[in-house]
mmCIF file of C-alpha atoms and ligand atoms in Angstrom:
data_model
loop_
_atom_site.group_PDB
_atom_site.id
_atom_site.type_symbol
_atom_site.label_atom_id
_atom_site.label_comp_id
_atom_site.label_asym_id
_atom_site.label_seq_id
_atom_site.Cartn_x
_atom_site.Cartn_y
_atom_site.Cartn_z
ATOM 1 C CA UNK A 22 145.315 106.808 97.171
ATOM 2 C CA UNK A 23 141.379 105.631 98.112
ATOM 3 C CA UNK A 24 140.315 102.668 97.025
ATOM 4 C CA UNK A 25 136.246 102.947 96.664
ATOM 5 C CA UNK A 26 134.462 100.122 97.638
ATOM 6 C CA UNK A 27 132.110 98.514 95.539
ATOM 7 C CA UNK A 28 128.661 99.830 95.649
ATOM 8 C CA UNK A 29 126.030 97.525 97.728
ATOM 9 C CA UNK A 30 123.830 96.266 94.592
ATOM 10 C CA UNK A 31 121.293 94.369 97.061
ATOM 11 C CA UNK A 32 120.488 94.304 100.883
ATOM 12 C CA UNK A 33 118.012 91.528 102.320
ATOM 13 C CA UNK A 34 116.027 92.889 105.500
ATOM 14 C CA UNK A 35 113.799 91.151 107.883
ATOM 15 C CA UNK A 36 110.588 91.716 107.149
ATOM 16 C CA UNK A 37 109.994 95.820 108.204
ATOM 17 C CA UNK A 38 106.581 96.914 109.728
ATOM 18 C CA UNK A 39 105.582 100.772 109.460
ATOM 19 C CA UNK A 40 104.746 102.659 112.952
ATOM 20 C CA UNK A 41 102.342 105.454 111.764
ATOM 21 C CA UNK A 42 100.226 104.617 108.476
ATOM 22 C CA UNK A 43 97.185 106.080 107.249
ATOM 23 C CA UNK A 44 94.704 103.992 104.771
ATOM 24 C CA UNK A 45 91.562 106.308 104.935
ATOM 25 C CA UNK A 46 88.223 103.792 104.384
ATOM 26 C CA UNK A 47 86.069 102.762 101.314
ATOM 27 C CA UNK A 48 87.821 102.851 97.875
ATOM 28 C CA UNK A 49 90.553 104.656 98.646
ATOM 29 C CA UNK A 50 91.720 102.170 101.543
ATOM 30 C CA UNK A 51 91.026 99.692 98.645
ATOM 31 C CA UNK A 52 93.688 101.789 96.511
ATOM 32 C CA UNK A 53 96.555 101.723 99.076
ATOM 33 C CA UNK A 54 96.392 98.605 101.136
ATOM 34 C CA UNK A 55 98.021 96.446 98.773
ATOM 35 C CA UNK A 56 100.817 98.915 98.204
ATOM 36 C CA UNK A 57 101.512 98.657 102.186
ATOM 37 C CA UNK A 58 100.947 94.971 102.351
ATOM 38 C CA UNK A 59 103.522 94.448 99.504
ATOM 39 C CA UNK A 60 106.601 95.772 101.616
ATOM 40 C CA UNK A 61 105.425 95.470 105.705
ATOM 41 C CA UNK A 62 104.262 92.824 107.464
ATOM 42 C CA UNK A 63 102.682 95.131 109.978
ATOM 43 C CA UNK A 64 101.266 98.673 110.508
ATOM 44 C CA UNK A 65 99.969 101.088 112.858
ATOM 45 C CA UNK A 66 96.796 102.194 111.358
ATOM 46 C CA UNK A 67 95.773 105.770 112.459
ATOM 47 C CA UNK A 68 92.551 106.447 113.354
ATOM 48 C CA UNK A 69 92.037 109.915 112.207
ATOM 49 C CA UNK A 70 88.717 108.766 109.969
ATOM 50 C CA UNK A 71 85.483 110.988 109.520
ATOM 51 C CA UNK A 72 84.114 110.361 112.383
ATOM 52 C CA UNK A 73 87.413 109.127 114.280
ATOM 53 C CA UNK A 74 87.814 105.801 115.890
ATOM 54 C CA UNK A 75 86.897 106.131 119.066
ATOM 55 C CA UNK A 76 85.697 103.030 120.486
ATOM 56 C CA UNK A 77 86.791 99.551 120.567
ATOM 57 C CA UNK A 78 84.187 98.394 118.791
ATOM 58 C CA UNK A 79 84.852 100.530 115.732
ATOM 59 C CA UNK A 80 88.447 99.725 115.629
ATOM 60 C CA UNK A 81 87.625 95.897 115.300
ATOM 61 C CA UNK A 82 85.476 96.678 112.651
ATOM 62 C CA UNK A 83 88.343 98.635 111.171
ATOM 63 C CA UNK A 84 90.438 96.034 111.403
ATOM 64 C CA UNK A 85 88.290 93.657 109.224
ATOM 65 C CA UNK A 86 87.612 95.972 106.715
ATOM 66 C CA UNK A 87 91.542 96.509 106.350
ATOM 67 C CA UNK A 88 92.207 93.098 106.201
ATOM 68 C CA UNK A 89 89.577 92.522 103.493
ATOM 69 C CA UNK A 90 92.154 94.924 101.064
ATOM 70 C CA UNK A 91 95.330 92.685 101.688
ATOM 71 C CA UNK A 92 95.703 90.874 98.438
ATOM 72 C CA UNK A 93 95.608 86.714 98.581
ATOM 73 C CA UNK A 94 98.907 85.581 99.186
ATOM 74 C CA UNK A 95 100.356 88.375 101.135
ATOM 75 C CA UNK A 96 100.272 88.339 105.203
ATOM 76 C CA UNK A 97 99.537 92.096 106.616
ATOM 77 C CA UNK A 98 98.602 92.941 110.093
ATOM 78 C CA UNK A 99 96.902 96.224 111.161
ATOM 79 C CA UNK A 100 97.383 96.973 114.368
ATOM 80 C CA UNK A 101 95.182 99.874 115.584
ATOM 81 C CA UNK A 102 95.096 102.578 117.618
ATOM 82 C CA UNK A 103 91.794 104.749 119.117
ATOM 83 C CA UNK A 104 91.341 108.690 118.616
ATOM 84 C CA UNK A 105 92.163 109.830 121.952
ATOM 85 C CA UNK A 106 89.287 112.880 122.933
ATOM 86 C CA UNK A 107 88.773 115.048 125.698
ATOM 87 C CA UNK A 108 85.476 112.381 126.840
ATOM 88 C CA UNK A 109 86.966 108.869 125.385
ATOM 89 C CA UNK A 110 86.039 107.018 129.114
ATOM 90 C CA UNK A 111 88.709 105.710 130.713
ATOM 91 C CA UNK A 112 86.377 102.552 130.835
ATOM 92 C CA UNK A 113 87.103 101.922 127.142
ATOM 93 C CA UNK A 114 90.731 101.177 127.609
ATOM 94 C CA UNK A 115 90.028 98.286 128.838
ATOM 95 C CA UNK A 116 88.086 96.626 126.165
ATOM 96 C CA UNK A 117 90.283 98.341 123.654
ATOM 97 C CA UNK A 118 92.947 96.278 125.833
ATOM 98 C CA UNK A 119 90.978 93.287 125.656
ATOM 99 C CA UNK A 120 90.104 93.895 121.614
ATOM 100 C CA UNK A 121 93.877 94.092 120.618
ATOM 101 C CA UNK A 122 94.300 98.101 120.119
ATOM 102 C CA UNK A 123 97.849 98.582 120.581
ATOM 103 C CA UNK A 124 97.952 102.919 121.475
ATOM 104 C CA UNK A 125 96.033 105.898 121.117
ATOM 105 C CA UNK A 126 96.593 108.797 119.413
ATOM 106 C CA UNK A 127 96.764 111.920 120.554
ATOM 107 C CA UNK A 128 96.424 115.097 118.370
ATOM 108 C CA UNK A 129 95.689 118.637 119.645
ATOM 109 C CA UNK A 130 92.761 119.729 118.267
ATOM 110 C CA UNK A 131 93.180 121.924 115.267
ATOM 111 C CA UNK A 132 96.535 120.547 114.837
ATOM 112 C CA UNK A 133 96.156 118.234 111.557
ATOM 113 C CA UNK A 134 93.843 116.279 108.657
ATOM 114 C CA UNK A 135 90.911 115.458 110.638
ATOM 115 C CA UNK A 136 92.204 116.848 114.198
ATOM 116 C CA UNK A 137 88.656 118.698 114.877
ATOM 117 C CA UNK A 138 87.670 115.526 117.379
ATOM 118 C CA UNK A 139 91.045 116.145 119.214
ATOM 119 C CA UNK A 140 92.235 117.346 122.653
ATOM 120 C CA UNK A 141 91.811 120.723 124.054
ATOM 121 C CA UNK A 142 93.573 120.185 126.610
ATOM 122 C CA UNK A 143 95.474 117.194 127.408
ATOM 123 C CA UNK A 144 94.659 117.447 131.684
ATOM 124 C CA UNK A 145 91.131 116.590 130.359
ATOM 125 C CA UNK A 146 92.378 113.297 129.578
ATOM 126 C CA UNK A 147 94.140 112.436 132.177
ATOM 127 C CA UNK A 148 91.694 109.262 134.000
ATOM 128 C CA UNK A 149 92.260 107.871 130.311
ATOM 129 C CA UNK A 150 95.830 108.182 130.612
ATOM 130 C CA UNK A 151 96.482 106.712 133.362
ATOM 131 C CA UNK A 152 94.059 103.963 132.585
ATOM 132 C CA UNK A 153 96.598 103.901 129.549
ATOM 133 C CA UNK A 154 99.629 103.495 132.144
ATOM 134 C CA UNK A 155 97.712 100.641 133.659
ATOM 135 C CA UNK A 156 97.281 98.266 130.708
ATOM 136 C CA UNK A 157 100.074 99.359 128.829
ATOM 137 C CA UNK A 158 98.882 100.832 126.025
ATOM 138 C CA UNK A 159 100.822 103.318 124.469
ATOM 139 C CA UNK A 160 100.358 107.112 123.638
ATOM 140 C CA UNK A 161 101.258 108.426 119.633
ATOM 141 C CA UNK A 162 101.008 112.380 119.803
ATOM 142 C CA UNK A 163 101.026 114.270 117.076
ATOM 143 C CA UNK A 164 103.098 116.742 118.594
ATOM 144 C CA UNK A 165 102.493 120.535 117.810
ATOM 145 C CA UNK A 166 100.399 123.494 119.399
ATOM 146 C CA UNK A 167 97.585 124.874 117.893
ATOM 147 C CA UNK A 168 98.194 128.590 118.530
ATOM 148 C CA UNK A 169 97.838 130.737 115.900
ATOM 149 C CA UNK A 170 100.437 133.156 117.395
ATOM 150 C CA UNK A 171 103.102 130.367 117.457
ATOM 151 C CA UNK A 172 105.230 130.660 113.737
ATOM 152 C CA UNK A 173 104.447 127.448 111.913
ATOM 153 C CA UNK A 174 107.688 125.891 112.042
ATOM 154 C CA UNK A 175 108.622 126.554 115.296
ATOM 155 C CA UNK A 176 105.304 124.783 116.626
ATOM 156 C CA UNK A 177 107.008 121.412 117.124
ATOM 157 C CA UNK A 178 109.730 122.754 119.728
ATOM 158 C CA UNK A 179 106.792 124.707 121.743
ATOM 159 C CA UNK A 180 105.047 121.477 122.174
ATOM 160 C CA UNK A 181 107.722 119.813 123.700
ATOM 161 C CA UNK A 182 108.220 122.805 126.079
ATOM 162 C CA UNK A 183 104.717 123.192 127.171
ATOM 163 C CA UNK A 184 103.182 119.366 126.747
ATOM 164 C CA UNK A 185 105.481 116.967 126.428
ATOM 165 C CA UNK A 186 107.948 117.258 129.248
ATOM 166 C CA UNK A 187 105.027 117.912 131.798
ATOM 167 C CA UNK A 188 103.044 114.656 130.056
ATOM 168 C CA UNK A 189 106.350 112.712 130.732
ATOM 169 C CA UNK A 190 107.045 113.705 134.168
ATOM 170 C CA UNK A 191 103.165 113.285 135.182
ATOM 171 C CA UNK A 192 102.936 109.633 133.282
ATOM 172 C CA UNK A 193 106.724 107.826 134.149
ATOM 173 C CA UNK A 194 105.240 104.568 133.469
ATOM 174 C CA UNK A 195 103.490 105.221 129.432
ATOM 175 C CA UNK A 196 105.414 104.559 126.397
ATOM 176 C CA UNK A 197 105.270 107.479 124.719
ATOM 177 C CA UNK A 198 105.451 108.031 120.582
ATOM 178 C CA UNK A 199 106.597 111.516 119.217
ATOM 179 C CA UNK A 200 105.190 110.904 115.603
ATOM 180 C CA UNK A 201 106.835 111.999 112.502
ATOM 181 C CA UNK A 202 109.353 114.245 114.124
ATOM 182 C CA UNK A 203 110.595 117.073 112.119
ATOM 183 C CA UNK A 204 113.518 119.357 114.163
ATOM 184 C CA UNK A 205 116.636 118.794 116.002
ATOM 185 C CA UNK A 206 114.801 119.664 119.221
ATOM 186 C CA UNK A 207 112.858 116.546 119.072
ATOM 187 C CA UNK A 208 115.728 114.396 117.995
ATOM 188 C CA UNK A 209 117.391 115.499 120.830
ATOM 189 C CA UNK A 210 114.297 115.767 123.589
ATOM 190 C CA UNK A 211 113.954 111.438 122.580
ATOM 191 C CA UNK A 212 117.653 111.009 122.830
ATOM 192 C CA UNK A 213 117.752 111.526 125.973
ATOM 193 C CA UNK A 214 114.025 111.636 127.558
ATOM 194 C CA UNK A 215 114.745 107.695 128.449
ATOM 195 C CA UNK A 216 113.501 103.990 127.520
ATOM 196 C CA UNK A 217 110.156 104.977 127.504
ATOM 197 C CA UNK A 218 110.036 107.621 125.063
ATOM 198 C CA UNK A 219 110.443 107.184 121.182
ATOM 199 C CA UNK A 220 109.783 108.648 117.923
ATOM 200 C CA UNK A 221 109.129 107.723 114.218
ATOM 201 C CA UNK A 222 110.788 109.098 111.176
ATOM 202 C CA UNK A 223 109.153 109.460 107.797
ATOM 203 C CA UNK A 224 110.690 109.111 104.889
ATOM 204 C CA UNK A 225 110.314 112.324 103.143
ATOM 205 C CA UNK A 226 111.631 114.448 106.315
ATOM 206 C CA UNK A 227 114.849 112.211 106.110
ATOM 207 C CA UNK A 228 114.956 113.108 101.771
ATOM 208 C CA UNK A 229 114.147 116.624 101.949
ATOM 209 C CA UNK A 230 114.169 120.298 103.601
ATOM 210 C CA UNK A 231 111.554 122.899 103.379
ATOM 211 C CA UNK A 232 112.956 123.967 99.929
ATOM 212 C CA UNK A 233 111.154 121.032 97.909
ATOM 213 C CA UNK A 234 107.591 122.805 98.732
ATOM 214 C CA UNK A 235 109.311 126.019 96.943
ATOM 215 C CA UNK A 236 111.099 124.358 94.208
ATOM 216 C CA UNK A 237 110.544 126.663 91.135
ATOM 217 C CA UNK A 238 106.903 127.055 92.146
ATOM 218 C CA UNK A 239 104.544 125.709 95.108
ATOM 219 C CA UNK A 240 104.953 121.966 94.947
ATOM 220 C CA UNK A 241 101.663 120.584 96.873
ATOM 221 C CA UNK A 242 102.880 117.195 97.252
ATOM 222 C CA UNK A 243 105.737 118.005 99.181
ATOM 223 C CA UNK A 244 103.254 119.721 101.968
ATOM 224 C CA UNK A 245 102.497 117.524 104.691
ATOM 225 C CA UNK A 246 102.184 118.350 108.751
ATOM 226 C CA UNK A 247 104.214 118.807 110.608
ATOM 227 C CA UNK A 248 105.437 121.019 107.617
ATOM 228 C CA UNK A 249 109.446 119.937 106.069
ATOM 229 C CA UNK A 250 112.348 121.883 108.211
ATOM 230 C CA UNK A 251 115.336 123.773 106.899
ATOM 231 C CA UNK A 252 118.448 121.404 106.385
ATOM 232 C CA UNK A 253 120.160 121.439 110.072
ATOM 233 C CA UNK A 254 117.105 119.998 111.147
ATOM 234 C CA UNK A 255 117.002 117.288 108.414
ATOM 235 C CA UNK A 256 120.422 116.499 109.023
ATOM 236 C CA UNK A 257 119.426 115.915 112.658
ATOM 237 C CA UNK A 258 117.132 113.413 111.778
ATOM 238 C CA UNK A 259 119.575 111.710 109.643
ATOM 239 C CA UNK A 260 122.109 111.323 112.386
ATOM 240 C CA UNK A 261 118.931 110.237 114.976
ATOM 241 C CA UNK A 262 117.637 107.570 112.240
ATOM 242 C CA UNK A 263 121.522 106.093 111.159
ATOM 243 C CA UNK A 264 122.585 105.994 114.974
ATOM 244 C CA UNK A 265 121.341 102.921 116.121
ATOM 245 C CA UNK A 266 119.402 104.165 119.481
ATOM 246 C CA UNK A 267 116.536 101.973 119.734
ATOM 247 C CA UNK A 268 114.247 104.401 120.314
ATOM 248 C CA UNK A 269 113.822 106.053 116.601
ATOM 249 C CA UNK A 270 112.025 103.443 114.028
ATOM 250 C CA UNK A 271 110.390 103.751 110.974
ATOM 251 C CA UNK A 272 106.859 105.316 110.507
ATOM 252 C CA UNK A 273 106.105 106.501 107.278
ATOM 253 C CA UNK A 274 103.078 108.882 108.146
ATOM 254 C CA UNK A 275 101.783 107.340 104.338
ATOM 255 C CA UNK A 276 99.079 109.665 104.493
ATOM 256 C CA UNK A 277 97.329 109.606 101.006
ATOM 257 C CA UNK A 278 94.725 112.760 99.725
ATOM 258 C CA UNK A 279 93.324 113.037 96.085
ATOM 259 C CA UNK A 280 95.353 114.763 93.830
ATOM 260 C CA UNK A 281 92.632 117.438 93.080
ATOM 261 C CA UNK A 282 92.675 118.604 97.543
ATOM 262 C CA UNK A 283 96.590 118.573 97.233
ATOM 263 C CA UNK A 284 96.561 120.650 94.358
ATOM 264 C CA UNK A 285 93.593 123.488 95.732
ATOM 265 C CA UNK A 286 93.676 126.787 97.163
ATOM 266 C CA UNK A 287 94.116 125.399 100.491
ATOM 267 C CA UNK A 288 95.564 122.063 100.195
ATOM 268 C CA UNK A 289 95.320 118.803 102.101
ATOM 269 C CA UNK A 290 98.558 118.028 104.246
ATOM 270 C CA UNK A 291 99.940 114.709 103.559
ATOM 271 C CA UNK A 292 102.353 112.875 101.263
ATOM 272 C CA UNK A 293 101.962 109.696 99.889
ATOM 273 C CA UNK A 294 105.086 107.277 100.498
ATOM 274 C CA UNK A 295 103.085 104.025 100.945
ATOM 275 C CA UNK A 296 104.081 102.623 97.148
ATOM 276 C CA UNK A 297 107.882 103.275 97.327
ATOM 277 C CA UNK A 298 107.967 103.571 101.318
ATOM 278 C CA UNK A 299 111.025 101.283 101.666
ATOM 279 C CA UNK A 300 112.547 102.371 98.061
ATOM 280 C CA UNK A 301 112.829 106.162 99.433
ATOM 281 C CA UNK A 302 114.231 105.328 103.698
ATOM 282 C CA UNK A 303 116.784 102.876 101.161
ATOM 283 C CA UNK A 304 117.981 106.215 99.707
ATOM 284 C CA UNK A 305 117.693 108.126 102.914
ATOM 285 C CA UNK A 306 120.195 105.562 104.664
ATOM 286 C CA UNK A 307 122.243 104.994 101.318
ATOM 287 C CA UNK A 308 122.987 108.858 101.086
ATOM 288 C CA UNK A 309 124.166 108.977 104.810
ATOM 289 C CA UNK A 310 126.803 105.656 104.086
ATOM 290 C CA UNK A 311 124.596 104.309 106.277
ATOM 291 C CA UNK A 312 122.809 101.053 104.893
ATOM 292 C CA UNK A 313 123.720 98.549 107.761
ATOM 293 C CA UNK A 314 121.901 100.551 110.241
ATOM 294 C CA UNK A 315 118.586 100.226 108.025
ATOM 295 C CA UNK A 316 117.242 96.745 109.109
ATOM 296 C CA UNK A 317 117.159 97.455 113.057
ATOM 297 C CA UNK A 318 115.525 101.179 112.212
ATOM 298 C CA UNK A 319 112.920 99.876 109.911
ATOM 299 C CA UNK A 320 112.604 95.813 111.146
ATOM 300 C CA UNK A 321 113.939 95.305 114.451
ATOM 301 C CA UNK A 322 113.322 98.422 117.301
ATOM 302 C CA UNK A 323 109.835 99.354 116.539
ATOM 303 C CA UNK A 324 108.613 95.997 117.287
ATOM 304 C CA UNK A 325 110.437 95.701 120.803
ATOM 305 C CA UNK A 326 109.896 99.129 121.691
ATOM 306 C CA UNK A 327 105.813 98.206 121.354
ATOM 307 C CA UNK A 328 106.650 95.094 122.815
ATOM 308 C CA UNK A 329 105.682 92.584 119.837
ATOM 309 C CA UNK A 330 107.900 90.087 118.640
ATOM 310 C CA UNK A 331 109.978 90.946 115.258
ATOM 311 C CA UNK A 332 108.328 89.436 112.308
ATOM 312 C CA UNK A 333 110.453 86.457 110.554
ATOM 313 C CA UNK A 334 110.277 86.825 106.779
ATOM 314 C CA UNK A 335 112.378 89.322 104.674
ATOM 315 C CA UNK A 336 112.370 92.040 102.456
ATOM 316 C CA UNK A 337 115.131 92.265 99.802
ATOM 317 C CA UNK A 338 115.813 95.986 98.033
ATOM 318 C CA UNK A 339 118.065 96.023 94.504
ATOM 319 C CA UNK A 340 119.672 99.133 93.543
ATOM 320 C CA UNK A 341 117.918 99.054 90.511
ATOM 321 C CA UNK A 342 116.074 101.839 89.103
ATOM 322 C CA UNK A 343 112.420 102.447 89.907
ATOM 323 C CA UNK A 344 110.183 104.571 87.962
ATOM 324 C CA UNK A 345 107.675 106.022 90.332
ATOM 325 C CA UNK A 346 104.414 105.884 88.084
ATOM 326 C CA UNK A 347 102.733 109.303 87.760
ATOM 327 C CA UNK A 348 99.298 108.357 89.552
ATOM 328 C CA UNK A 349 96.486 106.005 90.922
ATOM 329 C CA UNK A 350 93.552 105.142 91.061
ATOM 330 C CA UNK A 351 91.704 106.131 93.917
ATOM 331 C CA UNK A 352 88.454 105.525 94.457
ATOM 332 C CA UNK A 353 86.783 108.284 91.712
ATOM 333 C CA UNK A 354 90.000 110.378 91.910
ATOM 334 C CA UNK A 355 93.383 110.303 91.381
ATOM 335 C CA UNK A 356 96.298 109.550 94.155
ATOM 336 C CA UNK A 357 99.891 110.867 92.963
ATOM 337 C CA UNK A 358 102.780 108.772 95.011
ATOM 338 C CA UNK A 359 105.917 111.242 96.310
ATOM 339 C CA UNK A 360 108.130 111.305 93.589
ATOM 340 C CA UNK A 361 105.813 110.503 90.796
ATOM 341 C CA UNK A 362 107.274 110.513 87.571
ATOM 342 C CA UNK A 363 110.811 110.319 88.997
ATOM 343 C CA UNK A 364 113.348 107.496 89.070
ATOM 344 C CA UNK A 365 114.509 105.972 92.198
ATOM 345 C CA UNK A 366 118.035 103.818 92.440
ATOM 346 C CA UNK A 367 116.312 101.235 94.617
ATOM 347 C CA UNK A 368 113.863 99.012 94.200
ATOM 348 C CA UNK A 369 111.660 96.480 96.223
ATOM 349 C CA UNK A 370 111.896 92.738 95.244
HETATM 350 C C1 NCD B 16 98.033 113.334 108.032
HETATM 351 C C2 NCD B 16 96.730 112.971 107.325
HETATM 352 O O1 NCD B 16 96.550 113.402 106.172
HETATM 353 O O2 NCD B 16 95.915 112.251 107.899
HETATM 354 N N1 NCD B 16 98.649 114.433 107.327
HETATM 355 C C3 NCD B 16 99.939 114.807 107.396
HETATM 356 O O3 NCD B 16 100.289 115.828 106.782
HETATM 357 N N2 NCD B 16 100.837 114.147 108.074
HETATM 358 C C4 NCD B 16 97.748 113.648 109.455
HETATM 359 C C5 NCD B 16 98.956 113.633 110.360
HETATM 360 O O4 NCD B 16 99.652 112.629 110.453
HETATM 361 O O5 NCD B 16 99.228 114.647 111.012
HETATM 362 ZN ZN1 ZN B 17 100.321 113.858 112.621
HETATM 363 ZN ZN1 ZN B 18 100.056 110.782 110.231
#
């Protein structure tokens, strides 16, 4: 006869920062700092703005307009990155070095929201790279090929063939960031591609499988890049988030569009986690028995692996219910959260 054990009713984390965040600029950064600042203490801003941030220059400035959204009383720290292209001088590492940037980004170009600026091809870059190496500043790749003849959802896998393993074995000494993995072959390929290598998990690929875009209809909020898997691959990325290997942390890819370009003909990729971010990787890890492993995914192995020390204050999360409000404001439109309308079983203090 099974006894059940009582259900965890609260769990106090340290502090959690967020590895791969995008605010946008202007009103709608305005809309969705706060939200951020509410539940991290840190983020890695992406730099995929119209025109990018490329310089070092334009990432400080960044920076201070961020920090000009966090709401009195609450401590948030961006921490940015630069839009790696195929003529960003190797020349500017240095100052972004000396200016605080943290990584660059790498997306193929074509690949993503706002990719246009990206790589063609990554041997293009390589006197930036290794510049990279040299002061230790990490590379985030958004990590899918661009060819048309390659089947959407197999475009992850490819990369890793035909980039990844070469990038690794040409740059031993860069910290590398698969962002916002998606498939059991990335789960595995950071498993075991060594200390150097990691990747961040959203929460939405950890919550759902390629049905929730087709649920009854096309669901546009559910449509983000890399595009959901089918279930063996979510499951995959359960059992990578809930292990414990230090080298998968929490990034929630927060990547927030106006309702009206989600719900278009061709609609913007991206889904917007950063109001109930920490509510939804609570039900992730609570649905895979798996709460204790939470705090070191989301608080503790993202900061060593970038090499920052682990912030100090907490977070506490109540399984109480949350009703995900239906929309904000943003800027002249409207922003609609993941989940909106729904209720969730945890809830943010
Ligand atoms: C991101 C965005 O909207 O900037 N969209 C997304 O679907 N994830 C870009 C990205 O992270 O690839
Ligand atoms: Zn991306
Ligand atoms: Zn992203």
């Amino acid at each position: 006869m099974g006894q059940s054990l009582p259900m965890t009713s609260s769990i106090t984390l340290t502090r959690p920062d967020d590895w791969h965040l995008h605010v946008r600029d202007g009103a709608a950064m305005a809309a969705v700092v706060p939200h951020t600042a509410a539940q991290f203490a840190r983020a890695i801003i992406m730099p995929n703005l119209k025109p990018p941030v490329t310089t070092a220059a334009q990432a400080i400035a960044y920076r201070d307009r961020i920090r000009a959204c966090v709401p009195a009383g609450l401590a948030f720290e961006p921490l940015m990155t630069l839009y790696l292209t195929d003529k960003l001088p190797p020349e500017e590492i240095r100052r972004a070095k000396a200016a605080g940037v943290v990584a660059l980004k790498f997306y193929p170009a074509g690949a993503t929201t706002n990719s246009d600026a990206g790589v063609t091809d990554i041997r293009k870059t390589y006197a930036t790279l290794e510049a990279m190496q040299r002061e230790g500043l990490l590379l985030l790749v958004h990590g899918e090929v661009t060819s048309p003849e390659v089947d959407l959802f197999d475009r992850e896998a490819a990369f890793i063939d035909e980039q990844l393993i070469p990038l690794r074995r040409d740059f031993p000494g860069l910290k590398i960031v698969m962002e916002h993995i998606t498939t059991r072959e990335a789960a595995h390929y950071v498993r075991d591609a060594g200390p150097l290598t990691a990747a961040t998990l959203t929460a939405h690929h950890l919550l759902y499988n390629r049905n929730a875009i087709f649920t009854g209809g096309i669901r546009p909020h559910y449509y983000c890049l890399p595009v959901l898997k089918r279930e063996t691959h979510r499951l995959a990325l359960v059992a990578a988030a809930t292990s414990g290997h230090p080298n998968f942390f929490l990034g929630t890819d927060s990547a927030p569009h106006a309702a009206h370009l989600k719900e278009h003909a061709v609609g913007c990729a991206g889904c917007y986690t950063g109001f109930n971010a920490m509510e939804l990787y609570a039900q992730a890890f609570d649905a895979a028995g798996a709460l204790d492993k939470l705090e070191a995914f989301a608080s503790f192995f993202g900061a060593d692996f970038y090499g920052l020390p682990r912030n100090t204050g907490t977070l506490t999360l109540r399984r109480e219910p949350l009703l995900v409000p239906e929309a904000f404001a943003y800027g002249e439109a409207q922003l609609k959260p993941l989940c909106a309308g729904e209720t969730l079983a945890w809830k943010a203090a």
